[in-house]
mmCIF file of C-alpha atoms and ligand atoms in Angstrom:
data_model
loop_
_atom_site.group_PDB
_atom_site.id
_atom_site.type_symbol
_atom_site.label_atom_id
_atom_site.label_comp_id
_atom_site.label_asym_id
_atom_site.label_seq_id
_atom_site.Cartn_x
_atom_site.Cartn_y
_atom_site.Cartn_z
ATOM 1 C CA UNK A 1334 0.785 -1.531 5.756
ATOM 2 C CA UNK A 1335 0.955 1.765 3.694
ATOM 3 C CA UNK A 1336 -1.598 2.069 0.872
ATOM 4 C CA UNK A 1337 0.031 1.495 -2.302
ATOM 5 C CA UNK A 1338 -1.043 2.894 -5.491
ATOM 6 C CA UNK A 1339 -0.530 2.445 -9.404
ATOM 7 C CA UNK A 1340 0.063 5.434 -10.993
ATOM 8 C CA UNK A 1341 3.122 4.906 -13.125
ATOM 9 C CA UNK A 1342 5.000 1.331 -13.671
ATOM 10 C CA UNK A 1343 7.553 2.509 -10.848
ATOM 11 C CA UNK A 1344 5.283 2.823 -8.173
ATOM 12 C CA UNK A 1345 6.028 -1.211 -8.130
ATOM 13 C CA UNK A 1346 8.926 -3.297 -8.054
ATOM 14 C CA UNK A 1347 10.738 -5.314 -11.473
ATOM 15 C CA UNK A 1348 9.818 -8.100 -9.295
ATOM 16 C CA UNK A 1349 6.040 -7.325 -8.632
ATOM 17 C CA UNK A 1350 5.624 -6.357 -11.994
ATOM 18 C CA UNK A 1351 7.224 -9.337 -13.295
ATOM 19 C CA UNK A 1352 4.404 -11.224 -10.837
ATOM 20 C CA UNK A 1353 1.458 -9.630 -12.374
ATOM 21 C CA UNK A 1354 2.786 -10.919 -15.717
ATOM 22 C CA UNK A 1355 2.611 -14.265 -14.368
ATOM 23 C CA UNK A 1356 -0.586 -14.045 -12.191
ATOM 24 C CA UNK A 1357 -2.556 -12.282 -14.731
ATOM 25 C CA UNK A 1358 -1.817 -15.247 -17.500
ATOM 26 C CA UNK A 1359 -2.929 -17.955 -14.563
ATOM 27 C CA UNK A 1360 -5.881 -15.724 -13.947
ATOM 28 C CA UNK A 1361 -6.601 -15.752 -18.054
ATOM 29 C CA UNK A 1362 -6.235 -19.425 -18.135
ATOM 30 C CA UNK A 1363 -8.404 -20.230 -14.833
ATOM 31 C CA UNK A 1364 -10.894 -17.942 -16.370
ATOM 32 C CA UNK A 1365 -10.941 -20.107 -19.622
ATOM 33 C CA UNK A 1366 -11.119 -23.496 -18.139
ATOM 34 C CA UNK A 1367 -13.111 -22.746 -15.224
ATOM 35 C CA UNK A 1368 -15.041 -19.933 -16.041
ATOM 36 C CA UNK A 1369 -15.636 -16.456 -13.379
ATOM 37 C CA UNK A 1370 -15.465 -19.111 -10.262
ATOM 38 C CA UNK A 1371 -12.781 -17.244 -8.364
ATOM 39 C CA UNK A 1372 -14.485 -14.405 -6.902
ATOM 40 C CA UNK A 1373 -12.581 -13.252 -4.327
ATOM 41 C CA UNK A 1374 -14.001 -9.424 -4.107
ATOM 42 C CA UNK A 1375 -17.599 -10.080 -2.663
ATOM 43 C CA UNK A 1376 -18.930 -6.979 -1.414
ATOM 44 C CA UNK A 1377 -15.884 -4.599 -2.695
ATOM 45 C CA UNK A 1378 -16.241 -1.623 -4.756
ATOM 46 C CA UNK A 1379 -13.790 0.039 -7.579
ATOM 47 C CA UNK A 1380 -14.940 3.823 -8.184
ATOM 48 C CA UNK A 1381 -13.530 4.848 -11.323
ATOM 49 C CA UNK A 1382 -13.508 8.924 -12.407
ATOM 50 C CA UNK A 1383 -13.623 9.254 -15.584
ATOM 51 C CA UNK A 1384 -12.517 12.934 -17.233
ATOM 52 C CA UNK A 1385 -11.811 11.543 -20.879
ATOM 53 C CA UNK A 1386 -13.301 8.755 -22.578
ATOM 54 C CA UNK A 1387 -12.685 5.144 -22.946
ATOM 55 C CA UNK A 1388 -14.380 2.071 -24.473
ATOM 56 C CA UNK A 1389 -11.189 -0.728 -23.163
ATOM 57 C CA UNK A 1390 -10.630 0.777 -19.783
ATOM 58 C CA UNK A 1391 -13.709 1.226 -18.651
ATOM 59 C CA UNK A 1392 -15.141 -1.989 -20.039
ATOM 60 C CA UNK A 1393 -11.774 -3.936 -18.499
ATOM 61 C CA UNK A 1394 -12.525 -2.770 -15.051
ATOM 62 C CA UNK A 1395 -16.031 -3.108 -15.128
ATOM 63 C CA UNK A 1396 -15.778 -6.696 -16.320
ATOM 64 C CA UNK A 1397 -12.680 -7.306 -13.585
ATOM 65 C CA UNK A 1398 -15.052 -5.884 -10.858
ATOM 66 C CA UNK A 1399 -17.939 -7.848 -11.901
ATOM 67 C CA UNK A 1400 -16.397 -11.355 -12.696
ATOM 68 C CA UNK A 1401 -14.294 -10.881 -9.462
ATOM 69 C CA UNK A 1402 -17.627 -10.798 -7.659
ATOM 70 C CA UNK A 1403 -16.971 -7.305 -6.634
ATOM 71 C CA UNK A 1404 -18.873 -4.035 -8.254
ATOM 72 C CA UNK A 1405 -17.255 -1.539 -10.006
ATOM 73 C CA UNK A 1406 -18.987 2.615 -10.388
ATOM 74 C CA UNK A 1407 -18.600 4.535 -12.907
ATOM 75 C CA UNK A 1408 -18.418 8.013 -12.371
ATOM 76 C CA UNK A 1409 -18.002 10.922 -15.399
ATOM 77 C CA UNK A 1410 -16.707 13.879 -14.077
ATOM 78 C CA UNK A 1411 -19.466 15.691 -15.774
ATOM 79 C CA UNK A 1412 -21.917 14.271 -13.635
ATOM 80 C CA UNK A 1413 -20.067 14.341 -10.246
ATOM 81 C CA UNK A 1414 -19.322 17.528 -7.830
ATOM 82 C CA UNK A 1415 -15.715 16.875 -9.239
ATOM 83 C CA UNK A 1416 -17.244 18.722 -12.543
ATOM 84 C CA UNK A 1417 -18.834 21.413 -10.027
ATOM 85 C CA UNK A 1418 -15.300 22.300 -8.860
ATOM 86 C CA UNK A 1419 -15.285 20.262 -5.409
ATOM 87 C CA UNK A 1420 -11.306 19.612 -5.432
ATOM 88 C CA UNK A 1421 -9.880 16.646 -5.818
ATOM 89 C CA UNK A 1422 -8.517 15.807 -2.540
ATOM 90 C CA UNK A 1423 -12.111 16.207 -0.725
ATOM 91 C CA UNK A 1424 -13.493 14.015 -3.607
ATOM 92 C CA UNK A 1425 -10.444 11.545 -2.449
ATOM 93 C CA UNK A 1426 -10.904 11.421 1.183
ATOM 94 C CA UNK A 1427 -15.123 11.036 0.711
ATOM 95 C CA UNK A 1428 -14.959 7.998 -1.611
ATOM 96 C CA UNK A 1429 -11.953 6.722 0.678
ATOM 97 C CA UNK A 1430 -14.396 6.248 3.894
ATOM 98 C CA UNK A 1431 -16.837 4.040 0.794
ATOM 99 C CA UNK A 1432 -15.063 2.682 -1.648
ATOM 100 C CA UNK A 1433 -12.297 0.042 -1.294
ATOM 101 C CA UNK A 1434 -9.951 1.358 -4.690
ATOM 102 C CA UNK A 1435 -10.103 4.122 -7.142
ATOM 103 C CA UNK A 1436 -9.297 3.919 -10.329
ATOM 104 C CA UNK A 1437 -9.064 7.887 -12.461
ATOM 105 C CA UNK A 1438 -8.870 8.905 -15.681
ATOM 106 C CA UNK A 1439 -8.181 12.089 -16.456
ATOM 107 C CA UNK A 1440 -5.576 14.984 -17.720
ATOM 108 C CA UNK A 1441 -3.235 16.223 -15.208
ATOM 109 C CA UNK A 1442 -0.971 14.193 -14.056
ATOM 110 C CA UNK A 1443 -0.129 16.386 -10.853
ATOM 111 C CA UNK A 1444 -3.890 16.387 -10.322
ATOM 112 C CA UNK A 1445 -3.843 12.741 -9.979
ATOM 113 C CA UNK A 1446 -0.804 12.252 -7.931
ATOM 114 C CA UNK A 1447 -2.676 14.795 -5.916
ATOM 115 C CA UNK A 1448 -5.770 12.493 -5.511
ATOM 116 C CA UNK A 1449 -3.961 9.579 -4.096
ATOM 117 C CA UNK A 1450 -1.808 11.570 -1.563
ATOM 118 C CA UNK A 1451 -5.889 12.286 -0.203
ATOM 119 C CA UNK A 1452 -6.785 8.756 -0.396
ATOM 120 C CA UNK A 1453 -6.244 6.316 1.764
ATOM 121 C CA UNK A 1454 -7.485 3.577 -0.413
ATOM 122 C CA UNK A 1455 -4.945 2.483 -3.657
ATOM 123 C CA UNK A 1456 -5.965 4.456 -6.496
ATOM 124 C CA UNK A 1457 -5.011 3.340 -10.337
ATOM 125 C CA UNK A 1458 -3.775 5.803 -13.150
ATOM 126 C CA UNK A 1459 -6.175 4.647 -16.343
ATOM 127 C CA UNK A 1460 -4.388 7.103 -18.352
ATOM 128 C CA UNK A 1461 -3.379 10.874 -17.890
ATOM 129 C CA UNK A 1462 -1.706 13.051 -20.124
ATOM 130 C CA UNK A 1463 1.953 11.779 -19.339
ATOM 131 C CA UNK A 1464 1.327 7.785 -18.244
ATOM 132 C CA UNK A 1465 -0.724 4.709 -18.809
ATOM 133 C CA UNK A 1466 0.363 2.482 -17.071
ATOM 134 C CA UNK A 1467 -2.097 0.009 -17.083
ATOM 135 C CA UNK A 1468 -2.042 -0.783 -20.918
ATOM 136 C CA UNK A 1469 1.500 -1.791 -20.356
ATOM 137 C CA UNK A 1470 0.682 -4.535 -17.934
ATOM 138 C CA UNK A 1471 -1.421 -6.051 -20.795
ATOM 139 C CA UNK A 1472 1.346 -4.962 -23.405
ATOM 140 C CA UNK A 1473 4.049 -7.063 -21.799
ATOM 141 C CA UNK A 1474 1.858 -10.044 -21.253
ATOM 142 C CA UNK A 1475 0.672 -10.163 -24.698
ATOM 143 C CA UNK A 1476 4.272 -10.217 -25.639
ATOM 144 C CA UNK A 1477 4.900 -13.144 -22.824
ATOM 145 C CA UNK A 1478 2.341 -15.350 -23.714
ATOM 146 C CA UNK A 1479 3.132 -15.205 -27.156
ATOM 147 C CA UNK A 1480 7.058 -14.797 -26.747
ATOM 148 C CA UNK A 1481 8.186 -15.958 -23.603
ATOM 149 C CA UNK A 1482 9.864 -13.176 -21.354
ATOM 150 C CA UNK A 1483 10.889 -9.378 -23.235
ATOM 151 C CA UNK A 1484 14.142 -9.048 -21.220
ATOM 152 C CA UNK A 1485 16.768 -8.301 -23.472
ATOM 153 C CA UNK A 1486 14.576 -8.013 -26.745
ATOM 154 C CA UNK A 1487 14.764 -4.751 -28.801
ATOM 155 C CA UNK A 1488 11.047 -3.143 -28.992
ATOM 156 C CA UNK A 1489 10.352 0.029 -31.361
ATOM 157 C CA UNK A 1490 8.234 2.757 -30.484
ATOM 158 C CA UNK A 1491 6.975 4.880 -33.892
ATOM 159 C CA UNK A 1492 5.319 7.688 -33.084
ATOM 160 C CA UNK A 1493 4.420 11.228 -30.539
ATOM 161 C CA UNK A 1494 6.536 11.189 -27.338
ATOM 162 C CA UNK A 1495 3.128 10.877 -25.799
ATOM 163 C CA UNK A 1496 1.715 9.498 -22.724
ATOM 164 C CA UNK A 1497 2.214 5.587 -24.217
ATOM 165 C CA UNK A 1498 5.611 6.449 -24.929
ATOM 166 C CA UNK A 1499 6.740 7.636 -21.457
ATOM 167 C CA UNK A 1500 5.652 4.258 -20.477
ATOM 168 C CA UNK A 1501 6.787 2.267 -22.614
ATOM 169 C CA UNK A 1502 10.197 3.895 -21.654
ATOM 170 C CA UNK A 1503 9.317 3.365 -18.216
ATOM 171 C CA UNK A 1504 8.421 -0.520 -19.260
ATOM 172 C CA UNK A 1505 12.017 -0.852 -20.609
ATOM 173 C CA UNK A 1506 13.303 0.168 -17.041
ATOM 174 C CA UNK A 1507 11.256 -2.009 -15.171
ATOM 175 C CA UNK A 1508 11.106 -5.251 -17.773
ATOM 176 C CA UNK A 1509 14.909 -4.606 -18.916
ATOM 177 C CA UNK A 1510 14.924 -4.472 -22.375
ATOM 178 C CA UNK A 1511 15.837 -1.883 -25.422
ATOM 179 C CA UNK A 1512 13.482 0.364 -26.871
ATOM 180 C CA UNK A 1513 14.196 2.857 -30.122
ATOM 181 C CA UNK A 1514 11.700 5.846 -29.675
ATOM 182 C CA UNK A 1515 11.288 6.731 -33.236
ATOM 183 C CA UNK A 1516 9.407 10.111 -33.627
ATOM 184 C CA UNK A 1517 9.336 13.186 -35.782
ATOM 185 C CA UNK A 1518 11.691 16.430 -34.247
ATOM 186 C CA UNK A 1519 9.956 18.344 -31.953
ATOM 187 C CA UNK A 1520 7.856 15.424 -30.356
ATOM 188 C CA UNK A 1521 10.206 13.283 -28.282
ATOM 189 C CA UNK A 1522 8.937 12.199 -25.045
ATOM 190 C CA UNK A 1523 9.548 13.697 -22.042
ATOM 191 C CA UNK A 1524 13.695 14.586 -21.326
ATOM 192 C CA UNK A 1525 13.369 13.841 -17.557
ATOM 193 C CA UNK A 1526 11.683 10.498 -18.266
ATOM 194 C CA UNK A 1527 14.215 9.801 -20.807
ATOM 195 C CA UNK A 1528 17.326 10.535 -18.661
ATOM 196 C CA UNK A 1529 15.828 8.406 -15.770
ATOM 197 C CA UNK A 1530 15.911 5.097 -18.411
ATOM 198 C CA UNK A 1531 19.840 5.282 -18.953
ATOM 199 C CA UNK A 1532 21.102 3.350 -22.376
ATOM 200 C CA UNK A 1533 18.027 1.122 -22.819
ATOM 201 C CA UNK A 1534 16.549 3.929 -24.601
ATOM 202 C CA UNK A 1535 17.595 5.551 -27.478
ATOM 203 C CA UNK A 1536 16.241 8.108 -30.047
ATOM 204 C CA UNK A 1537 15.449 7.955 -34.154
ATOM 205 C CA UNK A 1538 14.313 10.185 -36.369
ATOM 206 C CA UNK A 1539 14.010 7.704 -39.339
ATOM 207 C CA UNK A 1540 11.207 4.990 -39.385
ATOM 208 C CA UNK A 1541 12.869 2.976 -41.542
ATOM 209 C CA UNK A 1542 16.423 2.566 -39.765
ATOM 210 C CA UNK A 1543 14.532 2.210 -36.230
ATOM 211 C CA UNK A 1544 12.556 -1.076 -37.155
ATOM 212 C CA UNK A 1545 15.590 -2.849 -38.500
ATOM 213 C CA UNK A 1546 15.713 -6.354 -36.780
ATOM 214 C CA UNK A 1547 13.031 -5.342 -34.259
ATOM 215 C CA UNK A 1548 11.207 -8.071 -32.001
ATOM 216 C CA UNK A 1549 8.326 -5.802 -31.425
ATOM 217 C CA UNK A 1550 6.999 -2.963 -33.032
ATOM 218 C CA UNK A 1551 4.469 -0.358 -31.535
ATOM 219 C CA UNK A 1552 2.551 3.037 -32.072
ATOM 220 C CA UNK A 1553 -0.122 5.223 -31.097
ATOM 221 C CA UNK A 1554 -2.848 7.813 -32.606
ATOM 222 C CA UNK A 1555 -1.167 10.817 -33.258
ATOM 223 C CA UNK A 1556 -2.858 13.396 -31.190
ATOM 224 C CA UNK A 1557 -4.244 12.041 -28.032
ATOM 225 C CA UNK A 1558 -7.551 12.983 -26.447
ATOM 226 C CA UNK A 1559 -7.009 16.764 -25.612
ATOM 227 C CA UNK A 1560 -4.912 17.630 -28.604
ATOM 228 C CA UNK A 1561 -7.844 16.936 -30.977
ATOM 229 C CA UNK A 1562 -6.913 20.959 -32.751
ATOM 230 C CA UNK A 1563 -3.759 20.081 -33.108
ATOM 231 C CA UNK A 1564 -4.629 16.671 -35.657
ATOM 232 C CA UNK A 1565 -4.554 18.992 -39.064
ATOM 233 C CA UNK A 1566 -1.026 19.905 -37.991
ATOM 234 C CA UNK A 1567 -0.022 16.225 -36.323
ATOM 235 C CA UNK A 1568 -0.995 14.584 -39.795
ATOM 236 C CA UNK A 1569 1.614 16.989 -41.574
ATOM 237 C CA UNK A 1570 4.256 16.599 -38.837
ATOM 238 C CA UNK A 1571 4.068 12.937 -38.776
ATOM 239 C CA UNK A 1572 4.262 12.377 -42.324
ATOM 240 C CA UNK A 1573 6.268 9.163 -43.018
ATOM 241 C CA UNK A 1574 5.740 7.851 -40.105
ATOM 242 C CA UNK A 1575 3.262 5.176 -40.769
ATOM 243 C CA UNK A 1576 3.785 1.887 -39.308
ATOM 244 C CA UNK A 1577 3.067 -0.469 -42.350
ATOM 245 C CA UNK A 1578 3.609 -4.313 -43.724
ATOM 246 C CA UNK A 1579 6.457 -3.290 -45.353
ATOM 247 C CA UNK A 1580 8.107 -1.502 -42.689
ATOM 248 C CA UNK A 1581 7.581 -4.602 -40.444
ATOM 249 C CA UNK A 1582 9.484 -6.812 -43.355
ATOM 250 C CA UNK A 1583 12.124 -4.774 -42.108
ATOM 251 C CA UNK A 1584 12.110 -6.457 -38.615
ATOM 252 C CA UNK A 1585 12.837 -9.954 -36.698
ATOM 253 C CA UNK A 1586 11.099 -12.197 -38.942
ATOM 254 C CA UNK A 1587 9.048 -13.123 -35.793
ATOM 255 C CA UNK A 1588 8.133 -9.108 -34.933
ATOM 256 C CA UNK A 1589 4.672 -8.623 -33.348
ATOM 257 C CA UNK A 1590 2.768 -5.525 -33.455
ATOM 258 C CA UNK A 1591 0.834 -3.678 -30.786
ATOM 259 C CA UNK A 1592 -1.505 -0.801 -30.763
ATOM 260 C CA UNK A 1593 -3.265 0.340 -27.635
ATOM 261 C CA UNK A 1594 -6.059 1.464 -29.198
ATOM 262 C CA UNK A 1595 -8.169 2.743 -30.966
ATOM 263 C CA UNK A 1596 -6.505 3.183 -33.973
ATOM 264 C CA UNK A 1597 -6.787 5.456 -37.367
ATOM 265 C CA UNK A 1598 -6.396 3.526 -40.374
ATOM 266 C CA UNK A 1599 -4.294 5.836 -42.939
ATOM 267 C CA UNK A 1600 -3.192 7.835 -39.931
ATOM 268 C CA UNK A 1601 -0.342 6.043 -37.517
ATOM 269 C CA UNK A 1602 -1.140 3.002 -39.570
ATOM 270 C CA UNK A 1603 -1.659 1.271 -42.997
ATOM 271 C CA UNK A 1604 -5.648 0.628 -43.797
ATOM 272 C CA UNK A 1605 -4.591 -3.260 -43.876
ATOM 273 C CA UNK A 1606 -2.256 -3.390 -40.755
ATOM 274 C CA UNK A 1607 -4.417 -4.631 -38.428
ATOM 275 C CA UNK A 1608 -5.125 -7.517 -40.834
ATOM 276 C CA UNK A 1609 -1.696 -8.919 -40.902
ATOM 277 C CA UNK A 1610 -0.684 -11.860 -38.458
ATOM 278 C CA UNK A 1611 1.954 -9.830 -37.224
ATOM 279 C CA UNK A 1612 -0.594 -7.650 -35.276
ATOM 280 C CA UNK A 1613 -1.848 -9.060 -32.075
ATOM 281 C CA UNK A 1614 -3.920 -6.221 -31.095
ATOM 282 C CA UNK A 1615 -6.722 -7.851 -30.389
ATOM 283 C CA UNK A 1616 -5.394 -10.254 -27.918
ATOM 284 C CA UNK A 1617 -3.732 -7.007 -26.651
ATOM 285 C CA UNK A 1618 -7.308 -5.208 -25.913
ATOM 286 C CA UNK A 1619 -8.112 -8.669 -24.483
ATOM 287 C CA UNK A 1620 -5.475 -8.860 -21.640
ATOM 288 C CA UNK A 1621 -6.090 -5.326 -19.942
ATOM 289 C CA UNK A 1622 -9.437 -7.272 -18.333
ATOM 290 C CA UNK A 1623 -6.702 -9.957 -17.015
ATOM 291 C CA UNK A 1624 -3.708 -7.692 -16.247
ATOM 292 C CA UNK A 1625 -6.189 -5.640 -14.471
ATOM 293 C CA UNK A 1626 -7.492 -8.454 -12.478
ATOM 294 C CA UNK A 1627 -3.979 -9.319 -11.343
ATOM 295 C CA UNK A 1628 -3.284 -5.578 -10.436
ATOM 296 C CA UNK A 1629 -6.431 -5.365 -8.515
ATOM 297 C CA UNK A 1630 -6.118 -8.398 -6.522
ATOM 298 C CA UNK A 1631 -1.941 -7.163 -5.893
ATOM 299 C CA UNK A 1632 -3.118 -3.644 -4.527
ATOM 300 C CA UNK A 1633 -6.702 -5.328 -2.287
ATOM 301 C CA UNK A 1634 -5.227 -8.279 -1.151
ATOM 302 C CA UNK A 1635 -0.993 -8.594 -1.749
ATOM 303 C CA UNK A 1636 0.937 -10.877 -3.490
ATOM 304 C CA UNK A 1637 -1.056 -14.735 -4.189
ATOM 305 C CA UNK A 1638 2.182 -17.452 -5.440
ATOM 306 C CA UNK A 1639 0.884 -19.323 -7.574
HETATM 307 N N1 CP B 1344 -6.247 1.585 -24.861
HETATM 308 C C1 CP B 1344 -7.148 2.230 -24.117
HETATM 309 O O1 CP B 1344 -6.875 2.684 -22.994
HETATM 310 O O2 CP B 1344 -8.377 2.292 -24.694
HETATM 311 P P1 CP B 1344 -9.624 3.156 -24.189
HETATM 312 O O3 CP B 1344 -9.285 4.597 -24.407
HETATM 313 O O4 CP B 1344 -10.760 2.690 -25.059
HETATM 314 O O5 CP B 1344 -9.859 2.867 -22.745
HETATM 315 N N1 NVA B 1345 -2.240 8.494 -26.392
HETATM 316 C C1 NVA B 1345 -3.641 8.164 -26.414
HETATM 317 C C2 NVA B 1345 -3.877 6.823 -25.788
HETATM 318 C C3 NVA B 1345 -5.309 6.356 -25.792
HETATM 319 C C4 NVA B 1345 -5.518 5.044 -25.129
HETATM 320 C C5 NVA B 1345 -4.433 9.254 -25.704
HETATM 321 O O1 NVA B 1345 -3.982 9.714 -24.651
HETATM 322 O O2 NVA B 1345 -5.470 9.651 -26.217
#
């Protein structure tokens, strides 16, 4: 069977992605009633490159790795010959013949793509500069467990056209449901990505209008790792475009709010937001350990009904 890899949300199927949902809540609840009992990666390892830096991915996978029974490396790209200029595609093929997945953070997305055409073992996008896919999985379950399923609901993006964005529009595809991308001129996301989603997706300019009767409402920091000279001019650019309590009054009575993190208080979001019921963020961070755990058992070992 070909190697398959996870490096944007339609690298799988509606219908395997709508599995990982499902086997990544079992996992959760197995994990909560049994404890780490189901261990089925004895002996396997997860390298995962890391160019940028990352408190919930790297923690996620580790965790997965470990409570799967399996061991997970962390390797900075400072510290490896990747930093030294070996290219990426030798780097690929050498941990292919030792590891049994890779998982990469890093900036290009070309350069990534590039890395698993090398490898011959599935390798995981855990962000680049255009995609994360992986905080989606655990997106779209939060919203499940708390919800029941997103097709057909009406979710709000608020923010840069940035890497979350692309797939979140790339989760409306795959999940079938509508999402506003709300952002300031001059920062929409991607037009290619945009085309590609059709009528689910549409594009605001004003905050206020976009979260009108929303069922979910979502943002991210402003200027992503790698734009960090840019913030002064971000903050200006993105005036009025604060998700706050009183912008979510203006949604489904029932709206929840999600935030990849981490977040800026005052920046992309009130100081209190966080505090409100409405935001489930923390359940949010929680589920990329789970979602994780389903993806990794999907791409080592196929499909498990359950
Ligand atoms: N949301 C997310 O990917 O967080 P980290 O940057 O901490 O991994
Ligand atoms: N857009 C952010 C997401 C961080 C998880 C970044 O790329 O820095």
């Amino acid at each position: 069977m070909a190697t398959r890899h996870f490096l944007t949300l339609l690298d799988l199927s509606s219908d395997e992605l709508s599995y990982l949902i499902r086997r990544a809540i079992s996992i959760k609840n197995g994990l909560k009633t049994q404890g780490p009992t189901y261990t089925p990666f004895s002996n396997r390892t997860l390298a995962m490159i890391f160019e940028k830096s990352s408190t919930r991915t790297r923690v996620s996978f580790e965790t997965a790795m470990a409570q799967f029974g399996g061991h997970a490396l962390f390797l900075s790209s400072r510290d490896t010959q990747l930093g030294r200029g070996e290219p990426i595609e030798d780097t690929a093929r050498v941990l292919s013949e030792m590891v049994d997945a890779v998982m990469i953070r890093t900036f290009s997305h070309q350069g990534l793509e590039a890395f698993a055409a090398a490898s011959s073992v599935p390798v995981i996008n855990a962000l680049t500069d255009d995609y994360h896919p992986c905080q989606l999985l655990a997106d779209v379950m939060t919203w499940t467990e708390l919800r029941g399923h997103i097709r057909g609901k009406t979710a709000v993006w608020i923010g840069d056209g940035n890497n979350m964005c692309h797939s979140w529009i790339n989760a409306a595809r795959q999940f079938d449901f509508q999402l506003r991308v709300c952002c300031p001129e001059g920062y929409e996301p991607r037009q290619d990505i945009l085309a590609a989603a059709g009528e689910r997706v549409s594009i605001l300019h004003d905050p206020q209008q976009a979260v009108e009767d929303a069922d979910l409402v979502t943002t991210d920091v402003w200027a992503s790792m790698g734009q960090e000279e840019e913030q002064a001019k971000r903050a200006a650019d993105f005036s009025g475009f604060q998700v706050t309590e009183a912008m979510l009054d203006r949604a489904a009575k029932d709206v929840l709010f999600l935030h990849c993190l981490p977040a800026h208080r005052g920046e992309e979001i009130s100081t209190t937001l966080l505090d409100d019921p409405r935001a489930v963020v923390w359940q949010e961070a929680g589920n990329r350990l789970h979602a994780q755990k389903a993806l990794l058992e999907f791409l080592l070992l196929g499909r498990i009904e359950s």
